[in-house]
Coordinates of C-alpha atoms in Angstrom, one line a residue:
M21 CA 126.6 139.8 151.4
S22 CA 126.2 138.0 154.7
R23 CA 128.1 134.7 155.1
Y24 CA 124.8 133.0 155.8
T25 CA 123.1 134.2 152.7
P26 CA 123.2 131.6 149.9
P27 CA 124.6 132.8 146.6
P28 CA 122.1 133.7 143.8
P29 CA 121.3 131.0 141.3
A30 CA 123.3 130.8 138.1
G31 CA 121.7 131.2 134.8
W32 CA 118.2 132.4 133.8
V33 CA 115.5 131.9 136.5
P34 CA 111.9 132.1 135.2
P35 CA 109.6 134.3 137.2
P36 CA 107.4 132.5 139.8
Q37 CA 104.1 131.4 138.1
R38 CA 101.3 128.9 138.8
D39 CA 102.1 125.4 137.7
T40 CA 99.6 124.9 134.9
T41 CA 99.5 122.4 132.0
A42 CA 100.0 125.2 129.4
L43 CA 102.9 126.6 131.4
C44 CA 104.5 123.1 131.6
L45 CA 104.2 122.6 127.7
T46 CA 105.5 126.0 126.9
F47 CA 109.3 126.1 126.6
P48 CA 111.3 129.4 126.4
Q49 CA 113.2 129.9 123.2
R50 CA 116.9 128.9 123.5
P51 CA 119.3 131.9 122.9
R52 CA 120.9 131.9 119.6
T53 CA 124.7 131.8 119.0
P54 CA 126.2 135.4 118.6
E55 CA 126.8 136.5 115.1
E56 CA 130.6 136.9 115.7
V57 CA 130.9 133.4 117.1
G58 CA 128.5 131.4 115.0
R59 CA 130.5 132.0 111.7
Y60 CA 133.2 129.8 113.0
R61 CA 131.0 126.8 113.6
K62 CA 129.9 124.2 111.1
S63 CA 126.3 124.7 112.0
F64 CA 126.5 128.2 110.4
F65 CA 126.3 126.5 107.0
S66 CA 123.8 123.8 107.9
E67 CA 120.9 125.6 106.2
P68 CA 119.9 124.3 102.7
G69 CA 121.4 126.3 100.0
A70 CA 123.9 128.1 102.1
R71 CA 127.3 129.0 100.5
I72 CA 130.3 127.7 102.4
A73 CA 132.9 130.4 102.7
H74 CA 135.9 131.1 104.9
P75 CA 135.0 132.6 108.3
G76 CA 137.1 135.7 107.4
L77 CA 135.2 136.4 104.3
I78 CA 131.7 136.1 105.5
N79 CA 131.3 139.8 106.4
D80 CA 133.0 140.7 103.1
L81 CA 130.7 138.6 101.0
K82 CA 127.8 140.3 102.5
R83 CA 128.8 143.5 100.7
V84 CA 129.4 141.8 97.4
D85 CA 126.9 141.0 94.8
P86 CA 126.6 137.2 94.5
M87 CA 126.3 137.5 90.8
T88 CA 129.7 139.3 90.6
K89 CA 132.4 137.5 88.5
F90 CA 136.1 137.8 89.4
G91 CA 138.9 138.1 86.9
V92 CA 139.5 140.2 83.7
V93 CA 137.1 139.9 80.9
T94 CA 138.7 139.4 77.5
T95 CA 137.6 141.2 74.5
G96 CA 138.0 138.2 72.1
S97 CA 138.0 134.5 72.5
E98 CA 140.0 131.6 71.1
H99 CA 137.7 129.1 69.4
V100 CA 137.9 125.3 69.8
P101 CA 139.1 124.5 66.3
E102 CA 142.1 126.9 66.8
M103 CA 143.0 125.3 70.2
L104 CA 142.9 121.7 68.6
V105 CA 145.4 122.5 65.9
S106 CA 148.6 120.7 66.9
G107 CA 151.1 122.5 64.6
P108 CA 151.5 124.8 61.6
A109 CA 150.1 123.2 58.4
T110 CA 151.6 125.6 55.9
E111 CA 154.9 127.5 55.6
Y112 CA 153.2 130.8 56.4
Q113 CA 151.9 129.5 59.6
R114 CA 155.3 128.1 60.6
I115 CA 156.9 131.5 60.0
N116 CA 154.2 133.3 61.9
L117 CA 154.5 130.8 64.8
D118 CA 158.3 131.4 65.0
K119 CA 157.8 135.1 64.9
L120 CA 155.3 134.8 68.0
E121 CA 157.6 132.3 69.9
S122 CA 160.6 134.6 69.5
N123 CA 159.2 136.9 72.0
Y124 CA 159.6 134.3 74.9
A125 CA 162.8 134.3 76.9
S126 CA 162.8 130.5 77.1
H127 CA 162.9 130.4 73.3
K128 CA 165.8 132.7 73.2
R129 CA 167.7 130.8 75.9
E130 CA 166.8 127.2 74.8
P131 CA 166.3 127.3 70.9
L132 CA 164.9 124.3 69.2
G133 CA 167.5 121.7 68.2
K134 CA 170.4 123.3 70.0
S135 CA 172.0 123.0 73.5
F136 CA 171.2 125.2 76.3
S137 CA 173.2 128.5 75.9
R138 CA 174.1 130.2 79.1
G139 CA 176.2 132.9 77.5
H140 CA 179.6 131.5 78.5
K141 CA 182.7 132.2 76.5
L142 CA 185.1 129.2 76.6
P143 CA 189.0 129.6 76.0
A144 CA 190.2 128.7 72.5
H145 CA 192.0 125.5 73.5
I146 CA 188.9 124.1 75.0
Q147 CA 186.9 124.5 71.9
K148 CA 189.4 122.3 70.0
P149 CA 187.9 118.9 68.9
E150 CA 190.6 116.8 70.6
F151 CA 190.2 118.5 73.9
A152 CA 189.1 116.1 76.8
F153 CA 188.4 117.0 80.5
G154 CA 189.9 115.0 83.4
M155 CA 193.5 113.8 84.2
K156 CA 195.3 110.8 82.7
G157 CA 195.9 107.9 85.1
A158 CA 199.3 106.6 86.2
F159 CA 198.6 103.0 85.2
C160 CA 196.8 101.6 82.3
E161 CA 193.9 99.0 82.8
S162 CA 191.2 98.3 80.3
A163 CA 187.6 98.7 81.3
K164 CA 186.9 95.0 80.7
E165 CA 189.4 93.9 83.3
L166 CA 187.7 96.3 85.8
L167 CA 184.3 95.1 85.1
Y168 CA 185.1 91.4 84.8
P169 CA 188.2 90.7 86.8
S170 CA 190.2 87.7 85.7
T171 CA 191.6 84.8 87.8
S172 CA 195.1 86.0 87.8
A173 CA 197.3 85.1 90.7
R174 CA 197.6 88.6 91.8
L175 CA 193.8 89.1 92.1
L176 CA 193.0 85.8 94.0
N177 CA 193.1 85.8 97.9
S178 CA 195.7 83.6 99.5
R179 CA 194.8 80.5 101.5
E180 CA 195.3 82.3 104.8
D181 CA 192.8 84.9 103.7
E182 CA 190.3 82.4 102.7
E183 CA 190.5 80.6 106.1
L184 CA 190.2 83.8 107.8
Y185 CA 187.0 84.7 105.9
K186 CA 185.6 81.3 106.6
R187 CA 186.0 81.8 110.4
S188 CA 184.9 85.4 110.4
H189 CA 182.2 85.5 107.9
G190 CA 181.4 81.9 107.2
S191 CA 182.3 82.5 103.5
V192 CA 182.7 79.3 101.5
A193 CA 183.0 78.8 97.7
P194 CA 179.9 77.6 95.8
G195 CA 179.4 73.7 96.2
E196 CA 182.3 73.5 98.8
Q197 CA 181.8 71.0 101.6
K198 CA 182.2 72.4 105.1
N199 CA 185.3 71.1 106.7
R200 CA 185.5 71.0 110.4
N201 CA 189.1 69.7 110.5
Y202 CA 188.3 66.4 112.1
R203 CA 191.1 63.9 112.7
W204 CA 189.9 61.1 110.5
E205 CA 193.3 59.4 110.5
A206 CA 193.0 58.6 114.2
A207 CA 189.9 56.7 113.6
K208 CA 191.1 55.1 110.5
I209 CA 188.3 56.5 108.4
D210 CA 188.6 57.8 104.9
P211 CA 186.0 60.5 104.6
A212 CA 186.1 60.2 100.7
R213 CA 185.0 56.5 100.6
H214 CA 183.5 55.8 104.0
R215 CA 179.7 55.4 104.4
F216 CA 178.0 55.7 107.7
G217 CA 175.0 53.6 109.0
V218 CA 174.0 49.9 108.8
K219 CA 174.6 48.0 105.7
P220 CA 171.4 46.8 103.9
I221 CA 170.3 43.2 103.8
G222 CA 171.7 41.3 100.9
S223 CA 169.3 40.3 98.1
S224 CA 168.7 36.8 96.9
N225 CA 171.0 37.0 94.0
G226 CA 173.8 37.8 96.3
Q227 CA 174.2 41.5 95.4
V228 CA 174.1 44.0 98.1
G229 CA 171.1 46.2 97.6
G230 CA 169.3 48.8 99.5
E231 CA 170.3 52.0 97.9
V232 CA 168.7 55.2 99.0
S233 CA 166.5 55.3 95.9
V234 CA 165.3 51.8 96.5
V235 CA 164.6 52.6 100.2
L236 CA 162.7 55.7 99.3
N237 CA 160.9 54.0 96.5
P238 CA 160.2 50.4 97.2
E239 CA 158.2 49.9 94.1
M240 CA 161.4 50.0 92.2
N241 CA 162.6 46.7 93.6
E242 CA 160.9 44.1 91.3
S243 CA 161.8 41.2 93.8
I244 CA 159.4 42.5 96.4
I245 CA 155.7 41.8 95.9
P246 CA 153.7 45.0 96.7
P247 CA 151.0 44.7 99.3
A248 CA 147.4 44.5 97.7
V249 CA 145.6 47.6 98.7
A250 CA 141.9 47.8 97.8
P251 CA 139.9 50.9 97.3
Q252 CA 138.0 52.3 100.1
H253 CA 134.7 52.0 98.4
L254 CA 135.2 48.3 97.8
E255 CA 135.8 47.7 101.5
D256 CA 132.7 49.7 102.3
R257 CA 130.6 47.6 99.9
R258 CA 132.0 44.4 101.4
T259 CA 130.9 45.7 105.0
L260 CA 127.8 47.5 104.4
Y261 CA 126.0 45.4 101.7
D262 CA 124.5 42.0 101.8
H263 CA 125.9 39.3 99.6
L264 CA 124.0 36.6 98.0
G265 CA 124.3 33.3 99.9
K266 CA 126.5 34.8 102.6
P267 CA 126.1 36.6 105.9
R268 CA 126.9 40.2 106.2
H269 CA 130.6 40.9 107.1
L270 CA 130.5 42.6 110.5
G271 CA 134.2 42.5 111.1
A272 CA 133.8 40.6 114.3
A273 CA 135.0 37.2 113.1
E274 CA 136.5 35.5 110.1
T275 CA 133.4 34.1 108.5
D276 CA 134.8 33.8 105.1
N277 CA 136.8 30.5 106.1
L278 CA 133.8 28.9 107.7
P279 CA 132.2 25.8 106.0
N280 CA 128.8 26.2 104.3
N281 CA 127.1 23.9 106.9
H282 CA 128.0 25.9 109.8
V283 CA 125.3 27.1 112.2
F284 CA 125.5 29.9 114.5
G285 CA 124.0 30.1 118.0
V286 CA 123.6 27.8 121.0
V287 CA 122.1 24.3 120.6
T288 CA 118.9 24.0 122.7
Q289 CA 118.4 21.2 125.1
D290 CA 114.9 20.1 124.3
S291 CA 113.5 19.0 121.0
D292 CA 110.9 21.8 120.5
S293 CA 111.1 23.2 117.0
A294 CA 110.7 27.0 116.1
W295 CA 107.2 26.0 114.7
L296 CA 106.1 24.7 118.0
C297 CA 107.4 27.8 119.8
I298 CA 105.5 30.1 117.4
Q299 CA 102.2 28.0 117.4
G300 CA 102.2 26.9 121.0
E301 CA 100.8 23.7 122.6
Y302 CA 97.5 24.6 124.2
S303 CA 94.7 22.3 125.3
P304 CA 91.2 22.9 124.0
A305 CA 90.2 24.2 127.5
E306 CA 92.9 26.6 127.4
Q307 CA 92.0 27.9 124.0
Q308 CA 88.5 28.8 125.2
P309 CA 87.7 32.7 125.7
D310 CA 87.8 34.1 129.2
T311 CA 84.6 34.0 131.3
D312 CA 84.6 37.8 131.7
L313 CA 84.8 38.5 127.9
G314 CA 81.8 40.7 126.9
R315 CA 79.9 40.3 130.3
A316 CA 80.0 41.5 133.8
V317 CA 81.0 38.9 136.4
H318 CA 81.0 41.2 139.6
H319 CA 77.8 41.4 141.5
G320 CA 76.2 44.7 141.5
W321 CA 77.8 45.8 138.2
R322 CA 75.7 44.0 135.9
N323 CA 73.4 45.9 133.5
A324 CA 70.6 43.3 133.4
T325 CA 67.0 43.9 134.5
A326 CA 63.6 42.4 133.9
D327 CA 62.2 45.6 132.8
N328 CA 62.3 46.8 129.0
R329 CA 64.4 49.8 129.6
L330 CA 67.7 51.4 128.4
F331 CA 70.5 52.3 130.7
G332 CA 72.6 55.6 130.4
I333 CA 71.8 59.1 129.2
P334 CA 70.7 59.7 125.7
T335 CA 72.7 62.0 123.4
I336 CA 69.5 64.1 122.5
R337 CA 67.9 65.1 125.7
S338 CA 64.3 65.3 124.4
D339 CA 63.1 63.8 127.7
I340 CA 63.7 67.3 129.5
P341 CA 62.4 70.6 128.5
A342 CA 64.8 73.0 126.8
P343 CA 65.7 76.1 128.8
A344 CA 63.9 79.4 127.8
R345 CA 67.2 81.2 127.3
R346 CA 70.2 79.0 126.3
S347 CA 73.7 79.8 127.1
I348 CA 76.3 80.1 124.4
A349 CA 78.4 77.4 126.1
D350 CA 75.4 75.0 126.2
G351 CA 76.1 72.5 123.5
Q352 CA 73.3 70.1 124.5
N353 CA 70.9 68.9 121.9
Y354 CA 67.3 69.1 123.4
G355 CA 65.7 67.6 120.2
D356 CA 65.4 70.9 118.3
D357 CA 68.7 70.7 116.5
V358 CA 69.1 69.3 113.1
S359 CA 70.2 65.8 112.3
A360 CA 73.6 64.6 111.2
Q361 CA 72.1 64.2 107.6
A362 CA 71.1 67.9 107.4
L363 CA 74.8 68.7 108.4
L364 CA 76.3 66.4 105.8
Y365 CA 73.8 67.2 103.2
P366 CA 72.5 70.8 103.8
E367 CA 69.4 72.1 102.1
E368 CA 69.6 74.2 98.9
F369 CA 68.9 77.6 100.6
A370 CA 70.3 76.7 104.0
S371 CA 73.1 79.2 103.6
S372 CA 70.4 82.1 103.2
G373 CA 68.6 80.8 106.3
V374 CA 65.6 79.5 104.4
A375 CA 64.5 75.9 105.0
N376 CA 62.7 73.8 102.4
A377 CA 59.7 73.6 104.7
E378 CA 59.2 77.3 104.0
F379 CA 58.1 76.5 100.5
A380 CA 55.4 74.1 101.6
E381 CA 53.7 76.5 104.1
P382 CA 50.2 77.7 103.0
R383 CA 50.2 81.3 101.7
D384 CA 47.4 83.7 100.6
Q385 CA 46.8 85.2 97.2
K386 CA 48.2 88.7 98.0
Y387 CA 51.5 87.3 99.3
L388 CA 52.1 84.9 96.4
R389 CA 51.2 87.3 93.7
G390 CA 53.5 90.0 95.3
L391 CA 56.3 87.6 95.8
F392 CA 56.4 86.4 92.2
Q393 CA 55.8 89.7 90.7
K394 CA 59.0 91.1 92.6
I395 CA 61.1 88.4 91.0
G396 CA 59.7 89.3 87.4
H397 CA 56.8 86.8 86.9
G398 CA 53.8 89.2 87.0
V399 CA 50.7 88.0 85.2
S400 CA 47.3 89.5 84.4
D401 CA 44.3 89.1 86.7
E402 CA 42.6 86.5 84.5
D403 CA 45.7 84.3 84.3
F404 CA 46.5 84.7 88.1
E405 CA 42.9 83.3 88.8
L406 CA 43.4 80.3 86.6
I407 CA 46.9 79.7 88.0
W408 CA 45.7 80.1 91.6
K409 CA 42.7 77.5 90.7
Q410 CA 45.2 75.1 89.6
A411 CA 47.6 75.5 92.4
T412 CA 44.8 75.0 95.0
Q413 CA 43.9 71.7 93.3
S414 CA 47.4 70.3 93.8
V415 CA 47.8 68.1 96.8
R416 CA 51.6 67.5 96.5
Y417 CA 52.6 70.1 99.2
T418 CA 49.3 71.2 100.8
P419 CA 45.7 69.9 101.0
I420 CA 43.0 70.9 98.5
G421 CA 41.9 74.5 98.8
L422 CA 45.3 75.7 100.1
T423 CA 48.3 76.8 98.2
S424 CA 52.1 77.1 99.0
I425 CA 55.0 78.7 97.2
A426 CA 55.9 75.3 95.6
D427 CA 52.3 74.8 94.4
Y428 CA 52.0 78.2 92.9
R429 CA 55.5 77.7 91.3
D430 CA 54.5 74.4 89.6
A431 CA 51.3 75.9 88.3
L432 CA 53.1 79.0 87.0
N433 CA 55.7 76.9 85.3
D434 CA 52.9 75.0 83.4
F435 CA 51.5 78.4 82.3
L436 CA 54.7 79.7 81.1
E437 CA 55.5 76.4 79.3
A438 CA 52.2 76.6 77.4
Q439 CA 52.7 80.2 76.6
G440 CA 56.2 79.4 75.2
R441 CA 54.9 76.7 73.0
G442 CA 52.4 79.0 71.2
P443 CA 48.7 80.1 71.1
A444 CA 47.3 76.7 70.7
A445 CA 49.0 75.3 73.7
L446 CA 48.0 78.3 75.7
Q447 CA 44.3 77.9 74.7
Q448 CA 44.6 74.2 75.7
W449 CA 45.8 75.2 79.1
H450 CA 43.1 77.8 79.6
N451 CA 40.5 75.2 78.8
V452 CA 42.1 72.6 81.3
A453 CA 42.4 75.2 84.1
Q454 CA 38.7 76.4 83.7
A455 CA 37.4 72.8 83.7
L456 CA 39.0 72.3 87.3

């Protein structure tokens, strides 16, 4: 290979192909881990239901039936009641158990109720009852003296030894005061009777008081009046609440000792009272309203004219024609919108898009008969002619000769009411309708 030739690329290089979408979305399969290496990895047992085994036994387990059971199969079996029996219940069972236990070496070496026998043969003098191991001591001391030493002079340390232990180990007796070997006689002080500190102040009865217990517990001295300490909630009530006939205690001054006729504040110089300050002293001319109240006083800004006209732009623009195609954002009322009363009190069928005026529009016979027949009020031809005749004579919604839905409904209700009252009422309705 030439020194100018670059080395070949490492790894797998795909063959040169055209860059297509299918080729970009197709990925080569990754090489699997070799079998002889994969069994040493944890991922080898990641599949569901895989049996975990030692890597050295994986190849051996492939040649073994997974249903094979290891161990020796016994011909008989010991049942549960036999295993739960704690001991022999009869003399025969005890003899049989001893016979079975006699086969064990531990039973022969350590029989029940006897010491462990190692097979040693001791000399004859050792087997005597008065024999004892060990050597006799040269001196005789009782065990009590060894466990609880007495305070005999020979067992106590000397004074020199005690001083040595105090300097080396700081060892002192229980309750012993530490002695630093001060020269009290040079200062003429008796450490057994002298008391350091300032003498307490004498009491009124001439006795010297002020013991430590009295100093630490002053309530024990009955001659001293204890200070009055009020609870905190009482102090808060005195400060935060108002009291009848007294100003609030703000803590800024001693108001409790002031007389009842005390007046706070600075005395004014003039004689005007608070009533005059509130009411004021205005002349009748000053009490008149302003000249520009409710009227325009500037020339050119007055809305006054000799003509009978209204100024401003009306809310309902009925003075201009409405556009042919109105924009969604156009909220102007051109006179074709409903009134405020219709918005506050909508008509009965307004939610269905039907106005009340639709019921008063003139309709023909075919339309009315088909409409009422669809809602379940079909009648015969003879009855329809009489109902139509009665509806055309009504002038409540339409002129004579025309009929609306409301007119036909009223005439139909009269017919149905007479039909419900009986044949006599129905015959009377027929006579009235034919006479129209």
